[in-house]
PDB file of C-alpha atoms in Angstrom:
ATOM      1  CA  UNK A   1       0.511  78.580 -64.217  1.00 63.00           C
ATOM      2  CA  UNK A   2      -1.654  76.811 -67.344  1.00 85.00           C
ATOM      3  CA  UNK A   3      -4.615  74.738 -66.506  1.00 91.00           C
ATOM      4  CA  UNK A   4      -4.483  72.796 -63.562  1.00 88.00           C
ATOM      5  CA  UNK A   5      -5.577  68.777 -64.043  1.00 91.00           C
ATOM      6  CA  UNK A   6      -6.651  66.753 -61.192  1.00 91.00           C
ATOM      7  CA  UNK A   7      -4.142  63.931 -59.929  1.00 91.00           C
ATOM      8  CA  UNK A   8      -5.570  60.365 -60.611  1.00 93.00           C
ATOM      9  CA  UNK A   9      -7.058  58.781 -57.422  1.00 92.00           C
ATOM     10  CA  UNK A  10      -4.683  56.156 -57.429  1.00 93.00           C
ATOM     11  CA  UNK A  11      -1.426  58.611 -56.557  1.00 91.00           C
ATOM     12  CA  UNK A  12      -3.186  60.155 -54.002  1.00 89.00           C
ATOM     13  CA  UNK A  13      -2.321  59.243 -50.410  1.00 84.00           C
ATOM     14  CA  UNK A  14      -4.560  60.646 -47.642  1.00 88.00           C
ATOM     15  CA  UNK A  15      -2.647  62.463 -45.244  1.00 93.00           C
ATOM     16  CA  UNK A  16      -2.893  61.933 -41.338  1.00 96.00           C
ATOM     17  CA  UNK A  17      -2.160  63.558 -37.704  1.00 97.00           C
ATOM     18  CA  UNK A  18       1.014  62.165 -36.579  1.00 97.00           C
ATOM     19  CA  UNK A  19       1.954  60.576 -39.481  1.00 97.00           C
ATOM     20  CA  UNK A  20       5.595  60.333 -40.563  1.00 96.00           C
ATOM     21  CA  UNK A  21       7.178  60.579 -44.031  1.00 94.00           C
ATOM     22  CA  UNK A  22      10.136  59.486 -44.640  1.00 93.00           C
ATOM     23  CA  UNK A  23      12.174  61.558 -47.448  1.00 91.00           C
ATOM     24  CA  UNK A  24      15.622  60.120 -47.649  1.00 90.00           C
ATOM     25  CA  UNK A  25      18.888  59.765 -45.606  1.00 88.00           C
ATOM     26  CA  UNK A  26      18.049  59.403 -41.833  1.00 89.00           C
ATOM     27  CA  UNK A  27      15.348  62.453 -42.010  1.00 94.00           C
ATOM     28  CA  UNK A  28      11.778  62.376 -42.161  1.00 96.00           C
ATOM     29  CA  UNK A  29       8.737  64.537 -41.206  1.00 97.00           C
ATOM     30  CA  UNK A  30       6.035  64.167 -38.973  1.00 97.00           C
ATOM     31  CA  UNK A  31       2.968  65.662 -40.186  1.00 98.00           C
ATOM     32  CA  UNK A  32       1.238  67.618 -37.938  1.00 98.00           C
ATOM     33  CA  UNK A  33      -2.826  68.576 -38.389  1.00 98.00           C
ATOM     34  CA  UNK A  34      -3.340  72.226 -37.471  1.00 98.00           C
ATOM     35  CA  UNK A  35      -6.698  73.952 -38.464  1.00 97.00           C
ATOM     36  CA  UNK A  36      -7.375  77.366 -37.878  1.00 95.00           C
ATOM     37  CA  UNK A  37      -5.664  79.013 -41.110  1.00 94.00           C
ATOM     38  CA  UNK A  38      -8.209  76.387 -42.812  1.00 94.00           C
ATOM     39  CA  UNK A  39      -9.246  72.787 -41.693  1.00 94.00           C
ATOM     40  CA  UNK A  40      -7.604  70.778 -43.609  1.00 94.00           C
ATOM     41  CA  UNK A  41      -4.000  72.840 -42.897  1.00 95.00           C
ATOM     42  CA  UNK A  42      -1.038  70.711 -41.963  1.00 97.00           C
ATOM     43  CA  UNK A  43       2.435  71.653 -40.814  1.00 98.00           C
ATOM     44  CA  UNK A  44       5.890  69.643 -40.833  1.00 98.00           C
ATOM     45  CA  UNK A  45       8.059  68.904 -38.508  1.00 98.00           C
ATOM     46  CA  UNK A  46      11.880  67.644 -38.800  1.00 97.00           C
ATOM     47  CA  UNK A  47      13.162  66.488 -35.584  1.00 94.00           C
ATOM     48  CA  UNK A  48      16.696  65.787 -36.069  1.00 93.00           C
ATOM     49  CA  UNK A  49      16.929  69.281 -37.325  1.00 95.00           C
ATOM     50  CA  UNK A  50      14.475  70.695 -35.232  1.00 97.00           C
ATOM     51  CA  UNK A  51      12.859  72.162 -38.126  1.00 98.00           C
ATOM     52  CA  UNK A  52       9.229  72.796 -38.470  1.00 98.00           C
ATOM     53  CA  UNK A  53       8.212  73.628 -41.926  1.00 98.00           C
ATOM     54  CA  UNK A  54       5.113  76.073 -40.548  1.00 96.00           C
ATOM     55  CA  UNK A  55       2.471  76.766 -43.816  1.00 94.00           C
ATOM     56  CA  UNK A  56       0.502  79.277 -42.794  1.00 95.00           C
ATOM     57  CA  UNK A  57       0.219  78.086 -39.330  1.00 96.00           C
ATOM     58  CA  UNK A  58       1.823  80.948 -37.744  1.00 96.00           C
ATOM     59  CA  UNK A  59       1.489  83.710 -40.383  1.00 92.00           C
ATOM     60  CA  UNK A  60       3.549  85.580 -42.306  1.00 90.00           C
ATOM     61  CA  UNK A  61       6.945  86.711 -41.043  1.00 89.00           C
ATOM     62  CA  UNK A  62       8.643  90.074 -42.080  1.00 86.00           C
ATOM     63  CA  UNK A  63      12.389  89.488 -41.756  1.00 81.00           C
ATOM     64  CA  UNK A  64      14.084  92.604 -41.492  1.00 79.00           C
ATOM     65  CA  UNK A  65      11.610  93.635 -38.617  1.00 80.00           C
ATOM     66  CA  UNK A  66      10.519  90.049 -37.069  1.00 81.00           C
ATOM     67  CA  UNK A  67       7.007  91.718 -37.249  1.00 86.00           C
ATOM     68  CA  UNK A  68       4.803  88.530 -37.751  1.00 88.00           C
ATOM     69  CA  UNK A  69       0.882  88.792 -38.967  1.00 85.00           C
ATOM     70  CA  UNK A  70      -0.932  85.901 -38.968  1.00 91.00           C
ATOM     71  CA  UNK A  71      -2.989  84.651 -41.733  1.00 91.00           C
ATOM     72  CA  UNK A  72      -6.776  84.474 -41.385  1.00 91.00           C
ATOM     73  CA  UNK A  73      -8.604  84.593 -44.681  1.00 89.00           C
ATOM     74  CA  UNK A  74     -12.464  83.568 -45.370  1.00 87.00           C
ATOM     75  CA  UNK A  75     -14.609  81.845 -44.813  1.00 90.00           C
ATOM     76  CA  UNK A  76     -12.676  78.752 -42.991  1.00 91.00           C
ATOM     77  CA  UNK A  77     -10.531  81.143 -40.644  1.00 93.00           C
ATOM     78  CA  UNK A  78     -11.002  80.235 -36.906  1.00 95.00           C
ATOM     79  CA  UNK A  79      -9.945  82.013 -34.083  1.00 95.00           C
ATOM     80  CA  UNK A  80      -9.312  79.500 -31.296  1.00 96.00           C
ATOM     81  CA  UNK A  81      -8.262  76.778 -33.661  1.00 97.00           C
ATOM     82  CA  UNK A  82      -5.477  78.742 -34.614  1.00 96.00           C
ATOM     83  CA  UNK A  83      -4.471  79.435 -31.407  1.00 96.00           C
ATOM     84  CA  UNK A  84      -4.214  75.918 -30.398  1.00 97.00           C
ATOM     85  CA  UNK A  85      -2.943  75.022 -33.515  1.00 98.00           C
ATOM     86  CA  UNK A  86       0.035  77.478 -32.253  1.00 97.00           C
ATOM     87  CA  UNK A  87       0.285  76.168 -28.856  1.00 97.00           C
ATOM     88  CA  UNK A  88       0.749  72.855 -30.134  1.00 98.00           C
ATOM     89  CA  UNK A  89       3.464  73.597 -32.372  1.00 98.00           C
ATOM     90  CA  UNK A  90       5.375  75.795 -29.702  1.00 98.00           C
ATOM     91  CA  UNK A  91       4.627  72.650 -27.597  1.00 98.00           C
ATOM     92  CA  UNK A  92       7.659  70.691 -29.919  1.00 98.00           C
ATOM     93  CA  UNK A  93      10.230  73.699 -29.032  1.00 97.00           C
ATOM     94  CA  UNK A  94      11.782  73.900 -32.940  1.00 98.00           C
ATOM     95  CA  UNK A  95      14.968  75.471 -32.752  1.00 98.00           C
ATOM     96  CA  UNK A  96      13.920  76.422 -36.986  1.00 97.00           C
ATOM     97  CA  UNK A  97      10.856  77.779 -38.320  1.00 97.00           C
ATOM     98  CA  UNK A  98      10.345  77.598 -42.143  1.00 97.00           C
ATOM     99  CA  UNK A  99       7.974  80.212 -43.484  1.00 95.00           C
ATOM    100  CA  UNK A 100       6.395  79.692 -46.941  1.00 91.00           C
ATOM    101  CA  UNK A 101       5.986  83.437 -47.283  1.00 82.00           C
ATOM    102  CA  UNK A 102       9.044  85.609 -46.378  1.00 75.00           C
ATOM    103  CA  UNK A 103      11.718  83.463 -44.494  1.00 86.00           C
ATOM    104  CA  UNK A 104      12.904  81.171 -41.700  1.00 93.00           C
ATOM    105  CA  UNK A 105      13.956  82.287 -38.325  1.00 94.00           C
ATOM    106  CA  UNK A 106      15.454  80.671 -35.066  1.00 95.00           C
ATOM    107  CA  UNK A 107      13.748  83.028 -32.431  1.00 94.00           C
ATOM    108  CA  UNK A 108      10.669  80.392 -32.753  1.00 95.00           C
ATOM    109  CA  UNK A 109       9.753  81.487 -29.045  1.00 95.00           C
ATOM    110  CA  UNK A 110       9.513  85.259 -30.005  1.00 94.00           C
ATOM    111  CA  UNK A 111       7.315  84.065 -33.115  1.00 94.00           C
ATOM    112  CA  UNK A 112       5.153  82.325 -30.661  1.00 96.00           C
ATOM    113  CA  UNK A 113       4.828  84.939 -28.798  1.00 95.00           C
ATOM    114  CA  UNK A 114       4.055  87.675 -31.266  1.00 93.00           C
ATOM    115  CA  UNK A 115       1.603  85.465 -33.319  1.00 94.00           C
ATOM    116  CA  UNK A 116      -1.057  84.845 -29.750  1.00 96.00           C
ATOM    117  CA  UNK A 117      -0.408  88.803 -29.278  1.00 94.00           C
ATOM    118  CA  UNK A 118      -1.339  89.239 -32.729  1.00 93.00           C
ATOM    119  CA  UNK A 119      -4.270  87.215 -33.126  1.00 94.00           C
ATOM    120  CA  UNK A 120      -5.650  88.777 -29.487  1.00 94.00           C
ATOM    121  CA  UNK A 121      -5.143  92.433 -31.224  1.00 93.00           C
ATOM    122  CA  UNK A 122      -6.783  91.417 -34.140  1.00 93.00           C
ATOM    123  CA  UNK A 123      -9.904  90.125 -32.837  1.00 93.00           C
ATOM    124  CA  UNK A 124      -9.603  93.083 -30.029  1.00 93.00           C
ATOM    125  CA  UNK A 125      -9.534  95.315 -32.998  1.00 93.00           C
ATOM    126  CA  UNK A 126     -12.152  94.049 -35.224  1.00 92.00           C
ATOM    127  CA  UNK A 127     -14.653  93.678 -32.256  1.00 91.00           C
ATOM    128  CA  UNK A 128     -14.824  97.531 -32.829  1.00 89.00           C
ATOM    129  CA  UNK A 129     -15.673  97.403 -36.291  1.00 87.00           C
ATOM    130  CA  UNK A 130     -17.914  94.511 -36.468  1.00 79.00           C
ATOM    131  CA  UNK A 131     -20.911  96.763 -37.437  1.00 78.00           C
ATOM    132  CA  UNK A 132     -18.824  99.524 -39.583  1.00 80.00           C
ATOM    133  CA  UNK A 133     -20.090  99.251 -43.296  1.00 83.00           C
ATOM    134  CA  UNK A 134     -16.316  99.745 -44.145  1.00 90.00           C
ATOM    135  CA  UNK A 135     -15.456  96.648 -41.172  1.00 91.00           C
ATOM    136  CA  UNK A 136     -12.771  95.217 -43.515  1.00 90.00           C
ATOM    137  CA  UNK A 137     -10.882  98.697 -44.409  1.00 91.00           C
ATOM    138  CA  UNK A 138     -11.059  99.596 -41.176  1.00 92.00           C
ATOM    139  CA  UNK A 139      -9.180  96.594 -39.864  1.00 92.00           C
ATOM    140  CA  UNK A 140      -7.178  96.485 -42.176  1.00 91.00           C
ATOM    141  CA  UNK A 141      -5.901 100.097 -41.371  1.00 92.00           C
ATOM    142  CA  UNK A 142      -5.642 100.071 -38.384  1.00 93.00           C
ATOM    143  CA  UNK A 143      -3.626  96.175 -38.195  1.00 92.00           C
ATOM    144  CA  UNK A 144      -1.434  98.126 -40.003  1.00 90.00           C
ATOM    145  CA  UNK A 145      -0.585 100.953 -38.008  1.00 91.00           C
ATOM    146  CA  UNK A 146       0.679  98.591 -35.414  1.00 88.00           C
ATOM    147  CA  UNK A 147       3.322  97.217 -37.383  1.00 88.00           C
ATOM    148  CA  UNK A 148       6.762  98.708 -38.487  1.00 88.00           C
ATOM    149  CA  UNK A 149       7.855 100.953 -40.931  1.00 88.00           C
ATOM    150  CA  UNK A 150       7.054  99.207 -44.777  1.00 85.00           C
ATOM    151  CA  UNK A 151       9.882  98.620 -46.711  1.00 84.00           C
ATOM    152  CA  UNK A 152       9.541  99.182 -51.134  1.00 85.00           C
ATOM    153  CA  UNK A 153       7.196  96.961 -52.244  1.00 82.00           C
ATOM    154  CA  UNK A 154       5.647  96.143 -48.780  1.00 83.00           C
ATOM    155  CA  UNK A 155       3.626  98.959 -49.265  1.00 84.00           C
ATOM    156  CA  UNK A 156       2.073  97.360 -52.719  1.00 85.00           C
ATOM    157  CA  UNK A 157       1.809  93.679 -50.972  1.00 85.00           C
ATOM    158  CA  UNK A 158       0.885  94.179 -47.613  1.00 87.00           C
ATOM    159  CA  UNK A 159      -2.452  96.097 -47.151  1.00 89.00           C
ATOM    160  CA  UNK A 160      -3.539  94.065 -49.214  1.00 89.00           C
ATOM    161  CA  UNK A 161      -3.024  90.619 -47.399  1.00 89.00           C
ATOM    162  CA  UNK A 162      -4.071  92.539 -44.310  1.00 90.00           C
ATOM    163  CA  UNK A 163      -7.589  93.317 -46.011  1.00 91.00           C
ATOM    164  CA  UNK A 164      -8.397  89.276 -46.449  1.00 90.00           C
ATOM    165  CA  UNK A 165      -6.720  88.789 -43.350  1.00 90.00           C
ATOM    166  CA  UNK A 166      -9.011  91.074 -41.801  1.00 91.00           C
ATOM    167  CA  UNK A 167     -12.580  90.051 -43.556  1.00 91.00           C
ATOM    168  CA  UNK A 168     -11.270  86.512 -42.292  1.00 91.00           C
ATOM    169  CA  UNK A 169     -11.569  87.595 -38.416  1.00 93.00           C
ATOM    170  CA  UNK A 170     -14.691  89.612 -39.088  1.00 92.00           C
ATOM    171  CA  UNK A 171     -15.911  86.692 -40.762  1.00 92.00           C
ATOM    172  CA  UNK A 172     -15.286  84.814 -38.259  1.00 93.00           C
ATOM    173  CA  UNK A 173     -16.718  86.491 -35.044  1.00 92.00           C
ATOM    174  CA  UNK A 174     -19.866  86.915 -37.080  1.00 90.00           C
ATOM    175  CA  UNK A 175     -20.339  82.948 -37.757  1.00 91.00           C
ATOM    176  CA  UNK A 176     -19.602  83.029 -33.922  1.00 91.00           C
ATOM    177  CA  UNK A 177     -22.540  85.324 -33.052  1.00 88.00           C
ATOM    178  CA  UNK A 178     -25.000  83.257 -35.206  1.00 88.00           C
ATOM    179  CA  UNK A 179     -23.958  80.524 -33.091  1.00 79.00           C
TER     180      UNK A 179
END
């Protein structure tokens, strides 16, 4: 990747809620603010298409299976912001979601779906580990005994992104019991 340099001030244009680029033909995207992955996260949304370029708003998505696992790493992972962050973007009924890791899909409902059931299991889940020495391990394990069969290579990639996933929800119940 080489050294990365920082882009002078002067090309830099802040970035807003609502706010609509406009990239050529008759198409454009509305830019859409949705913490909870991080707080500064933003999706994009195409209307004409119905497109809705996700980041890691709704997690990842595992094409052969559909399974989908959302993404909550440390320390700026939050819960309930991602949920609404979610809702909101189920709220525009895309008929495309774009995934930067793994694919696109139509069945945007399903995705909806799956990612609140996911995000309840894994706080459910963690809540049980919250004390464990191991917490993140644990999680991880058993987030992913509830999904299907691993495909080659899976198996390298995947526990992995489950173990930050999973320090990111512990992380994040414990900055909610400090209050």
């Amino acid at each position: 990747y080489g050294t990365m340099s920082p882009i002078p001030a002067e090309r830099m244009i802040p970035l807003g809620d609502g706010q609509v680029l406009e990239i050529g033909g008759e198409r454009s995207l509305r830019a859409l603010h949705t913490p909870g992955h991080s707080s500064g996260h933003f999706a994009f949304f195409e209307e004409g298409a119905g497109a809705l370029f996700c980041g890691d708003a709704l997690g990842h998505l595992i094409m052969d299976s559909g399974h989908i696992f959302p993404a909550t790493p440390a320390p700026e992972f939050d819960l309930e912001l991602s949920m609404a962050s979610a809702e909101r973007l189920a709220a525009l009924a895309p008929r495309l979601l774009l995934f930067p890791h793994f694919g696109a899909t139509g069945r945007a409902a399903e995705v909806f779906d799956r990612f609140a059931a996911q995000l309840k299991l894994s706080r459910s889940l963690a809540e049980g580990f919250r004390d464990e020495e191991e917490a993140p391990v644990l999680l991880a394990a058993a987030l992913l005994q509830e999904m299907p069969p691993l495909k080659e290579g899976e198996e390298r990639l995947i526990p992995g992104i489950l173990k930050v996933n999973a320090g990111g929800v512990l992380h994040h119940l414990r900055k909610l019991e400090k209050g």
